[in-house]
XYZ file of C-alpha atoms in Angstrom:
547
model
C 0.417 -0.119 -0.149
C 1.292 3.303 -0.629
C 1.694 5.948 2.098
C 0.167 8.720 1.560
C 0.976 12.101 3.332
C -2.057 13.657 4.671
C -1.482 17.133 1.929
C -4.049 18.563 -0.308
C -4.504 21.660 -2.822
C -7.734 23.397 -3.299
C -10.148 22.881 -5.965
C -9.570 25.408 -9.050
C -12.924 26.380 -10.582
C -12.081 26.777 -14.296
C -10.287 22.758 -14.006
C -12.953 20.321 -15.575
C -10.688 17.279 -13.741
C -11.883 16.161 -10.509
C -8.879 15.547 -8.447
C -9.093 13.321 -5.006
C -6.175 15.489 -4.005
C -8.478 18.839 -4.318
C -10.538 20.050 -1.806
C -13.168 22.848 -1.340
C -14.081 24.715 2.031
C -17.345 22.914 1.435
C -15.614 19.527 2.150
C -13.440 20.876 5.487
C -16.667 22.566 7.205
C -19.672 21.163 5.984
C -22.036 18.393 7.878
C -25.028 16.099 7.422
C -27.349 18.711 9.674
C -29.821 15.932 10.116
C -27.196 13.750 12.048
C -26.618 15.366 15.413
C -23.589 13.591 15.903
C -22.014 15.231 12.639
C -23.532 18.372 13.986
C -20.314 20.508 15.394
C -20.623 21.554 18.865
C -17.372 24.219 18.440
C -15.594 25.816 15.695
C -12.983 27.824 15.422
C -11.821 29.898 12.201
C -8.873 31.602 11.979
C -8.135 33.856 9.646
C -6.455 37.490 8.289
C -9.796 38.160 5.771
C -13.257 36.828 5.935
C -15.975 37.409 3.440
C -18.780 36.450 5.989
C -22.222 36.158 3.127
C -19.289 33.902 1.065
C -18.157 32.187 3.921
C -21.689 30.907 5.309
C -23.208 30.780 1.738
C -20.343 27.784 1.572
C -20.758 26.201 4.689
C -24.397 27.035 6.216
C -23.645 23.965 8.536
C -22.005 26.378 10.634
C -24.618 28.137 11.960
C -26.162 25.389 13.083
C -23.253 24.661 15.818
C -24.652 23.928 18.822
C -22.342 25.534 21.885
C -19.994 27.903 20.406
C -18.290 29.295 17.192
C -15.107 31.105 17.278
C -14.344 33.451 14.685
C -10.752 35.016 15.132
C -9.109 37.684 13.013
C -7.252 40.634 13.102
C -9.780 42.499 10.655
C -11.510 45.439 12.584
C -15.050 45.457 12.701
C -15.627 41.789 12.034
C -18.493 41.525 14.171
C -20.353 44.441 12.522
C -19.143 42.463 8.999
C -21.296 39.259 10.584
C -24.219 41.538 11.919
C -24.637 43.616 8.504
C -24.749 40.285 6.975
C -27.473 38.099 5.565
C -27.248 35.073 8.107
C -26.910 37.206 11.475
C -30.291 36.521 12.290
C -29.130 32.759 11.709
C -27.534 31.925 14.833
C -27.927 33.031 18.600
C -25.674 35.548 19.589
C -24.983 33.865 22.454
C -23.436 30.741 20.004
C -20.792 33.357 17.978
C -17.678 35.344 19.840
C -15.583 37.355 17.625
C -11.743 37.017 18.672
C -9.344 40.023 17.911
C -5.662 38.504 18.957
C -3.634 40.745 20.767
C -0.474 42.323 18.209
C 2.002 43.451 21.237
C 4.881 44.407 18.537
C 4.037 47.223 15.868
C 3.225 45.810 11.930
C 2.359 42.637 13.277
C -0.935 40.914 11.378
C -3.145 37.952 12.555
C -2.193 35.553 9.391
C -3.037 31.923 10.646
C -4.984 30.195 8.524
C -7.047 27.379 10.783
C -10.182 25.643 10.899
C -11.209 23.402 14.310
C -14.311 21.694 14.248
C -15.712 19.364 17.288
C -18.577 17.061 17.317
C -19.658 13.745 19.054
C -17.679 11.797 16.696
C -14.230 13.279 17.443
C -12.297 16.511 16.069
C -11.315 17.871 12.717
C -7.756 20.160 12.568
C -7.266 21.749 9.023
C -4.494 24.381 8.780
C -4.133 25.752 4.926
C -2.881 28.639 2.914
C -6.313 30.485 1.897
C -8.206 33.413 2.995
C -12.370 32.737 3.922
C -12.799 34.693 0.548
C -14.036 33.048 -2.806
C -11.346 33.959 -5.469
C -8.745 32.097 -2.976
C -10.819 28.633 -2.772
C -11.489 28.537 -6.401
C -8.814 30.793 -8.731
C -5.702 30.290 -6.847
C -3.224 27.552 -5.882
C -3.608 26.726 -1.687
C -2.210 23.674 0.145
C -4.251 22.268 3.119
C -3.128 19.714 5.717
C -6.312 17.747 7.640
C -6.599 15.339 9.697
C -9.649 14.114 11.894
C -9.056 12.564 15.569
C -11.254 10.114 17.235
C -12.908 10.653 20.577
C -10.638 8.132 23.417
C -12.083 5.314 24.475
C -12.603 3.844 27.508
C -11.814 6.826 29.467
C -12.842 8.312 32.687
C -14.782 11.682 32.126
C -12.028 14.298 32.500
C -12.389 16.924 35.277
C -10.635 20.145 35.846
C -8.999 18.716 38.710
C -7.014 15.551 36.901
C -6.746 18.154 33.964
C -2.986 18.137 32.886
C -1.482 21.290 31.054
C 0.817 19.102 28.878
C 1.027 16.166 28.719
C 4.779 14.815 29.288
C 5.011 11.827 27.289
C 7.171 12.543 23.627
C 5.310 11.575 20.791
C 3.986 13.325 17.807
C 0.532 12.905 18.875
C 0.694 14.318 22.412
C 3.339 16.822 20.584
C 0.557 17.581 18.004
C -1.643 18.378 21.181
C 0.299 20.361 23.131
C 1.271 22.577 20.529
C -1.896 23.305 19.118
C -3.177 23.887 22.758
C 0.020 26.384 23.303
C -0.940 28.068 20.430
C -4.525 28.489 21.335
C -3.564 29.771 24.526
C -2.519 32.800 22.707
C -5.892 33.657 21.879
C -6.789 33.557 25.350
C -9.829 30.595 24.142
C -9.627 28.505 26.976
C -12.319 28.472 29.724
C -13.382 26.504 32.823
C -15.748 23.884 32.564
C -18.516 26.106 34.208
C -17.620 29.171 31.629
C -19.820 28.951 28.579
C -17.745 31.502 26.990
C -14.994 29.628 25.481
C -13.576 25.769 24.609
C -13.639 24.143 27.866
C -9.633 23.916 29.236
C -10.147 19.734 28.858
C -11.958 19.123 25.864
C -8.695 18.239 23.646
C -7.977 15.541 26.401
C -10.829 13.773 24.931
C -9.257 12.800 21.651
C -6.703 10.606 20.615
C -4.469 12.460 18.868
C -2.218 9.265 18.373
C -2.441 9.272 14.623
C -1.149 12.808 14.090
C 1.418 12.697 11.065
C 2.573 16.311 11.315
C 4.403 18.392 13.787
C 3.258 22.151 13.865
C 4.928 25.289 13.807
C 3.661 28.177 15.074
C 4.774 31.732 15.535
C 2.799 34.267 17.907
C 3.401 37.796 18.476
C 5.953 39.099 21.102
C 9.625 38.699 22.280
C 10.461 35.149 23.147
C 13.570 34.629 25.268
C 15.763 31.704 26.878
C 13.840 28.477 25.732
C 10.935 29.934 24.788
C 12.599 31.728 22.116
C 12.575 27.850 20.583
C 8.736 27.343 20.607
C 8.087 29.450 17.573
C 8.964 30.753 14.579
C 12.459 30.041 13.111
C 13.535 29.224 16.988
C 11.274 26.622 16.368
C 12.470 24.964 13.042
C 15.598 24.748 14.512
C 14.791 23.080 17.495
C 12.590 20.388 15.578
C 14.970 19.575 13.140
C 17.679 19.313 15.817
C 15.128 17.428 17.785
C 14.187 14.338 14.914
C 17.628 14.775 12.535
C 20.315 14.910 14.722
C 23.179 13.273 13.525
C 21.643 12.019 10.662
C 23.013 14.590 8.196
C 26.908 15.376 7.756
C 28.434 18.120 6.495
C 29.907 16.855 3.278
C 27.560 17.702 0.755
C 25.777 21.240 0.388
C 22.363 21.435 2.081
C 19.512 22.253 -0.804
C 16.190 24.027 0.146
C 13.293 25.710 -1.360
C 11.378 28.706 -0.471
C 8.034 29.259 -2.381
C 6.417 31.758 -0.956
C 3.947 34.787 -2.276
C 5.031 37.891 -0.581
C 8.416 38.981 1.217
C 9.598 41.480 3.668
C 12.340 43.983 4.300
C 15.161 40.994 4.299
C 18.013 41.571 6.042
C 21.625 39.692 5.562
C 21.371 38.606 9.434
C 17.757 36.870 8.884
C 18.373 35.481 5.701
C 21.834 33.477 7.252
C 19.446 32.600 10.658
C 16.679 31.238 8.516
C 19.564 29.019 6.573
C 21.094 28.049 9.794
C 17.936 26.973 10.809
C 16.796 24.876 8.375
C 19.951 22.697 8.738
C 20.741 22.827 12.603
C 20.558 19.086 12.396
C 23.695 19.809 10.754
C 26.603 18.806 14.238
C 28.633 21.791 13.745
C 26.318 24.314 12.809
C 29.042 26.972 11.989
C 28.475 26.413 8.803
C 31.146 27.738 6.322
C 30.661 30.066 3.455
C 31.158 26.599 1.431
C 28.592 24.734 2.746
C 26.070 27.579 3.134
C 22.566 25.965 1.771
C 21.882 26.210 -2.005
C 18.684 28.137 -2.011
C 15.721 27.735 -4.617
C 13.170 30.742 -4.339
C 9.855 29.683 -6.205
C 8.126 33.105 -6.990
C 6.187 33.481 -10.264
C 7.570 35.636 -13.271
C 5.527 39.051 -14.084
C 4.388 36.926 -17.478
C 3.309 33.888 -15.095
C 0.988 36.610 -13.326
C -0.442 38.376 -16.714
C -1.001 34.776 -18.121
C -2.671 33.766 -15.202
C -6.455 32.663 -14.863
C -7.072 35.730 -13.047
C -4.937 37.857 -15.151
C -3.200 40.684 -13.661
C -5.404 40.812 -10.817
C -4.146 37.845 -9.471
C -1.050 39.966 -8.851
C -3.001 41.561 -5.791
C -2.318 38.419 -3.815
C 1.431 38.808 -4.527
C 2.100 42.056 -2.881
C 5.917 42.401 -3.275
C 6.966 45.707 -3.389
C 10.393 46.920 -5.081
C 11.531 48.619 -2.040
C 11.612 44.635 0.080
C 13.644 43.014 -3.555
C 16.680 41.562 -2.244
C 20.232 40.848 -4.329
C 19.904 37.319 -2.193
C 16.520 36.616 -3.568
C 17.326 37.899 -6.909
C 20.368 35.288 -8.039
C 17.777 32.394 -6.526
C 14.863 32.893 -8.299
C 13.112 30.063 -10.106
C 9.819 30.353 -11.904
C 6.353 29.051 -10.326
C 6.028 26.753 -13.620
C 3.510 28.132 -16.286
C 5.468 29.087 -19.490
C 4.180 30.225 -22.784
C 3.996 26.813 -24.197
C 1.390 25.895 -21.828
C -0.729 28.769 -23.196
C -0.072 28.000 -26.716
C -1.679 24.322 -25.592
C -4.786 25.961 -25.231
C -6.192 24.146 -22.633
C -6.708 25.764 -18.840
C -3.842 23.798 -16.186
C -3.485 24.320 -12.368
C -0.346 26.282 -13.164
C -2.047 28.657 -14.537
C -3.707 29.511 -10.878
C -1.396 32.300 -8.758
C 0.386 30.526 -5.643
C -0.679 31.821 -2.653
C 0.398 28.407 -1.006
C 3.583 29.134 1.208
C 6.225 25.783 1.074
C 9.484 25.634 2.364
C 11.393 22.146 1.791
C 14.642 20.399 1.812
C 15.593 18.364 -0.753
C 18.104 15.286 -0.904
C 21.377 15.749 -2.125
C 20.581 14.323 -5.400
C 17.927 16.111 -6.024
C 15.334 13.037 -6.322
C 13.136 13.045 -3.483
C 12.794 15.704 0.089
C 13.813 15.031 3.453
C 10.957 17.013 4.859
C 8.383 19.676 3.953
C 6.763 23.159 5.596
C 3.339 24.196 4.426
C 2.636 27.487 6.410
C 0.681 30.560 6.078
C 4.307 32.584 6.850
C 5.590 33.985 3.915
C 9.190 35.159 3.876
C 9.458 38.026 6.366
C 10.872 38.863 9.743
C 7.255 39.717 10.859
C 6.795 35.804 10.505
C 9.297 33.682 11.103
C 10.722 36.387 13.713
C 13.998 38.257 14.251
C 17.179 37.326 16.751
C 18.057 40.061 18.805
C 19.994 40.853 22.124
C 22.958 38.770 21.087
C 20.647 35.675 19.803
C 18.612 35.105 23.213
C 15.679 36.654 22.361
C 13.463 36.304 19.070
C 11.256 39.401 18.031
C 7.998 37.749 16.121
C 5.338 40.197 15.347
C 2.502 38.158 13.657
C 0.543 35.130 13.822
C 1.503 32.406 12.086
C 0.651 28.777 12.084
C 2.105 25.503 9.823
C 2.576 21.943 9.642
C 5.796 20.312 9.404
C 6.554 16.590 7.249
C 8.410 14.121 7.212
C 9.210 10.528 6.341
C 6.499 9.701 9.483
C 4.166 11.958 8.220
C 1.339 9.226 5.979
C -1.575 8.883 6.917
C -2.416 5.406 9.154
C -4.761 3.498 7.405
C -6.477 0.447 9.153
C -9.399 -0.869 8.214
C -10.698 2.473 6.817
C -9.831 6.033 6.999
C -11.649 7.480 10.167
C -14.067 10.899 9.360
C -15.642 12.734 12.123
C -18.324 13.232 8.858
C -19.308 10.174 7.430
C -21.637 11.402 5.310
C -18.912 14.043 3.833
C -15.458 11.841 4.244
C -12.141 13.724 3.090
C -11.136 11.945 0.233
C -7.325 9.718 0.016
C -5.312 12.259 -1.688
C -4.086 10.792 -4.925
C -2.932 12.013 -8.654
C -5.243 11.830 -11.832
C -4.224 13.050 -15.603
C -4.459 15.966 -16.011
C -4.641 17.891 -12.481
C -1.494 19.100 -12.776
C 0.355 17.557 -9.285
C 3.656 16.428 -9.050
C 4.230 12.999 -7.197
C 7.177 13.783 -4.557
C 8.771 11.288 -2.131
C 9.768 11.873 1.426
C 12.856 9.801 1.627
C 13.108 7.652 4.889
C 16.093 9.143 7.449
C 17.795 6.017 7.870
C 18.105 2.908 5.004
C 16.428 0.198 7.383
C 14.030 -2.441 6.618
C 11.612 -2.410 3.294
C 8.784 0.462 4.527
C 7.747 2.293 1.361
C 8.418 6.815 1.290
C 5.500 8.557 1.834
C 4.248 10.834 -1.095
C 2.609 14.285 -1.236
C 1.235 15.569 -4.454
C 2.220 18.905 -5.119
C 0.909 21.704 -7.238
C 4.853 22.504 -8.739
C 8.298 21.059 -9.248
C 10.370 21.539 -6.293
C 12.856 19.248 -7.908
C 13.550 20.511 -11.130
C 12.573 23.761 -11.077
C 13.116 26.571 -13.959
C 15.528 29.308 -13.260
C 14.722 32.212 -14.368
C 17.282 33.923 -17.279
C 18.069 36.399 -14.712
C 19.288 33.700 -12.204
C 21.619 31.845 -14.555
C 23.228 35.126 -15.394
C 23.525 36.627 -11.870
C 24.718 33.076 -11.380
C 27.706 32.926 -13.907
C 28.871 35.987 -13.447
C 29.322 35.977 -9.714
C 32.555 37.167 -8.648
C 33.578 38.161 -11.887
C 33.394 41.878 -13.147
C 30.507 41.299 -16.190
C 28.562 44.379 -15.333
C 26.242 43.589 -18.522
C 22.074 44.442 -18.089
C 20.476 41.797 -16.556
C 18.246 40.055 -18.987
C 14.675 41.154 -18.463
C 12.926 38.179 -20.364
C 12.037 37.198 -16.533
C 11.187 39.377 -14.567
C 9.785 38.546 -11.213
C 6.396 39.938 -10.461
C 6.459 43.194 -8.208
C 3.514 44.963 -7.564
C 4.238 48.755 -7.482
C 6.268 49.011 -11.088
C 4.562 49.514 -14.122
C 2.755 46.546 -15.677
C 2.215 46.427 -19.544
C 0.333 44.560 -22.466
C -3.053 42.625 -22.183
C -3.946 39.888 -19.532
C -4.963 36.461 -20.122
C -8.780 38.094 -19.674
C -7.685 40.608 -22.101
C -7.549 43.660 -20.154
C -4.390 46.385 -19.172
C -3.685 46.204 -15.894
C -5.159 49.757 -14.887
C -8.352 48.530 -16.523
C -8.296 45.087 -14.521
C -8.051 47.342 -11.176
C -11.235 48.891 -12.063
C -13.034 45.916 -13.129
C -11.983 43.734 -10.138
C -15.680 43.017 -9.015
C -16.848 41.257 -11.992
C -14.095 38.486 -11.646
C -15.246 37.127 -8.078
C -12.627 39.373 -6.246
C -14.747 40.731 -2.806
C -14.568 44.266 -2.095
C -13.837 43.543 1.506
C -10.773 42.110 -0.463
C -9.533 45.042 -2.538
C -10.205 47.471 0.205
C -7.843 45.700 3.169
C -5.296 45.964 0.184
C -5.271 49.094 0.009
C -5.543 50.113 3.261
C -2.719 48.086 3.902
C -0.588 49.412 0.502
C -1.618 52.015 1.966
C -0.011 51.961 5.861
C 3.019 50.319 4.274
C 3.974 53.949 2.618
C 3.248 55.925 5.410
C 5.368 53.783 7.440
C 7.624 52.212 4.947
C 6.809 48.392 5.596
C 6.157 45.734 3.616
C 3.121 44.020 3.094
C 2.475 40.224 4.157
C -0.674 38.732 2.807
């Protein structure tokens, strides 16, 4: 039997291929409301952007939540947006709670994309890269992790007296539960059993997380010092790799990394070096010489890939990289998302034409024939998201909320007779690839060559093993160390939102015409308004957008 990682993409409306690896938001949130065991008791939805009308039209069963529906967002006026929606009267106000997480450091945002749904059957945890807006789910490329966990069997009723905040047993299931609880604590969402305004702090102990396939990597804003600095952001990556991989890598081969994101902040050399170091922290001697610094491939779409995408120029609004944030380190490591003129000439819509909003970071094998590990996350490449080391490396400053999952060779779905589902009427399908779905099958290599166990596979929306470099990337790499000052080849240039864009897009519009008619191609007014407000804020504070 093939070992499958719990990794899915979103279903693109324009694609006619129905792939088991492509999910809709309805797949994650909908239940059979006639089955009381399926109806949600608690739901927590966290995101950066919400379109209330669309969200509840897609998943009306959310309004049947028995005890509490939590909506977590950094957006101002979320409660008012809901009260003015057509669904505001469909749920008792006592059963819905709006949470605006604290942002203790300037310029931070709540960027996590998360759904936790509890019913009588168990708990569903979904972590993804899409906002709760229609175009994110129907037109862009996203990544999705989701797993269902059953209720523990034959356990005594958990009481507050018997509740232990952190289980000290060191296995993946307990780590998953504890990391999730640690992250949710930052929302101040847990409460005593007698307080109906929160999630009971004993609730997670009712579920069996033993089949958790992934590790969690979160970012919580604040100044994290001492050992706490290794619980979040890039500190968490470093400590996780050290604990899982220490001693399995040597320094004889140059480490290979792929970074893929939809935006980047104002980067510094020190930050980039620390990100590199965190992702190779399992190497015994971490004092990596220049000769053995990782080789990094940055996968990011070109201007032509945005122009020729399903959304045309408008798709670039979700890639808000600004000229002031471009960095030489990134410029000479750029690789295309994967859509080319040849694809256009085939006159066939492919997944490659969907602008990437997914964020993924991974370590490749030295032979570039498989992956060592993968991180799927909401976090773009920025100091706000991953943190910045301060005070001689003793303090990690993080500005934003982020959440992601870590896949390795143990990250496969455990299947006995059948896959457990908290929604038997609508189970999540096992991921697989079908002809024409545009997904690439990639293996995660086992840490040690023992036994004959198969290696788990993911179906990714791009090829991290054989990306196509920008023409300028090849030119910069070839001229490195020489005095060649030739003008850069402009054939491939990265999408940068605040420079002039010329020509007609795939929808026959020029850039300014596309901006004026954005509502006609499924972008909500709320999304555009939020982007414009953030753009103004950035210009005022000279900082980067990080959506």
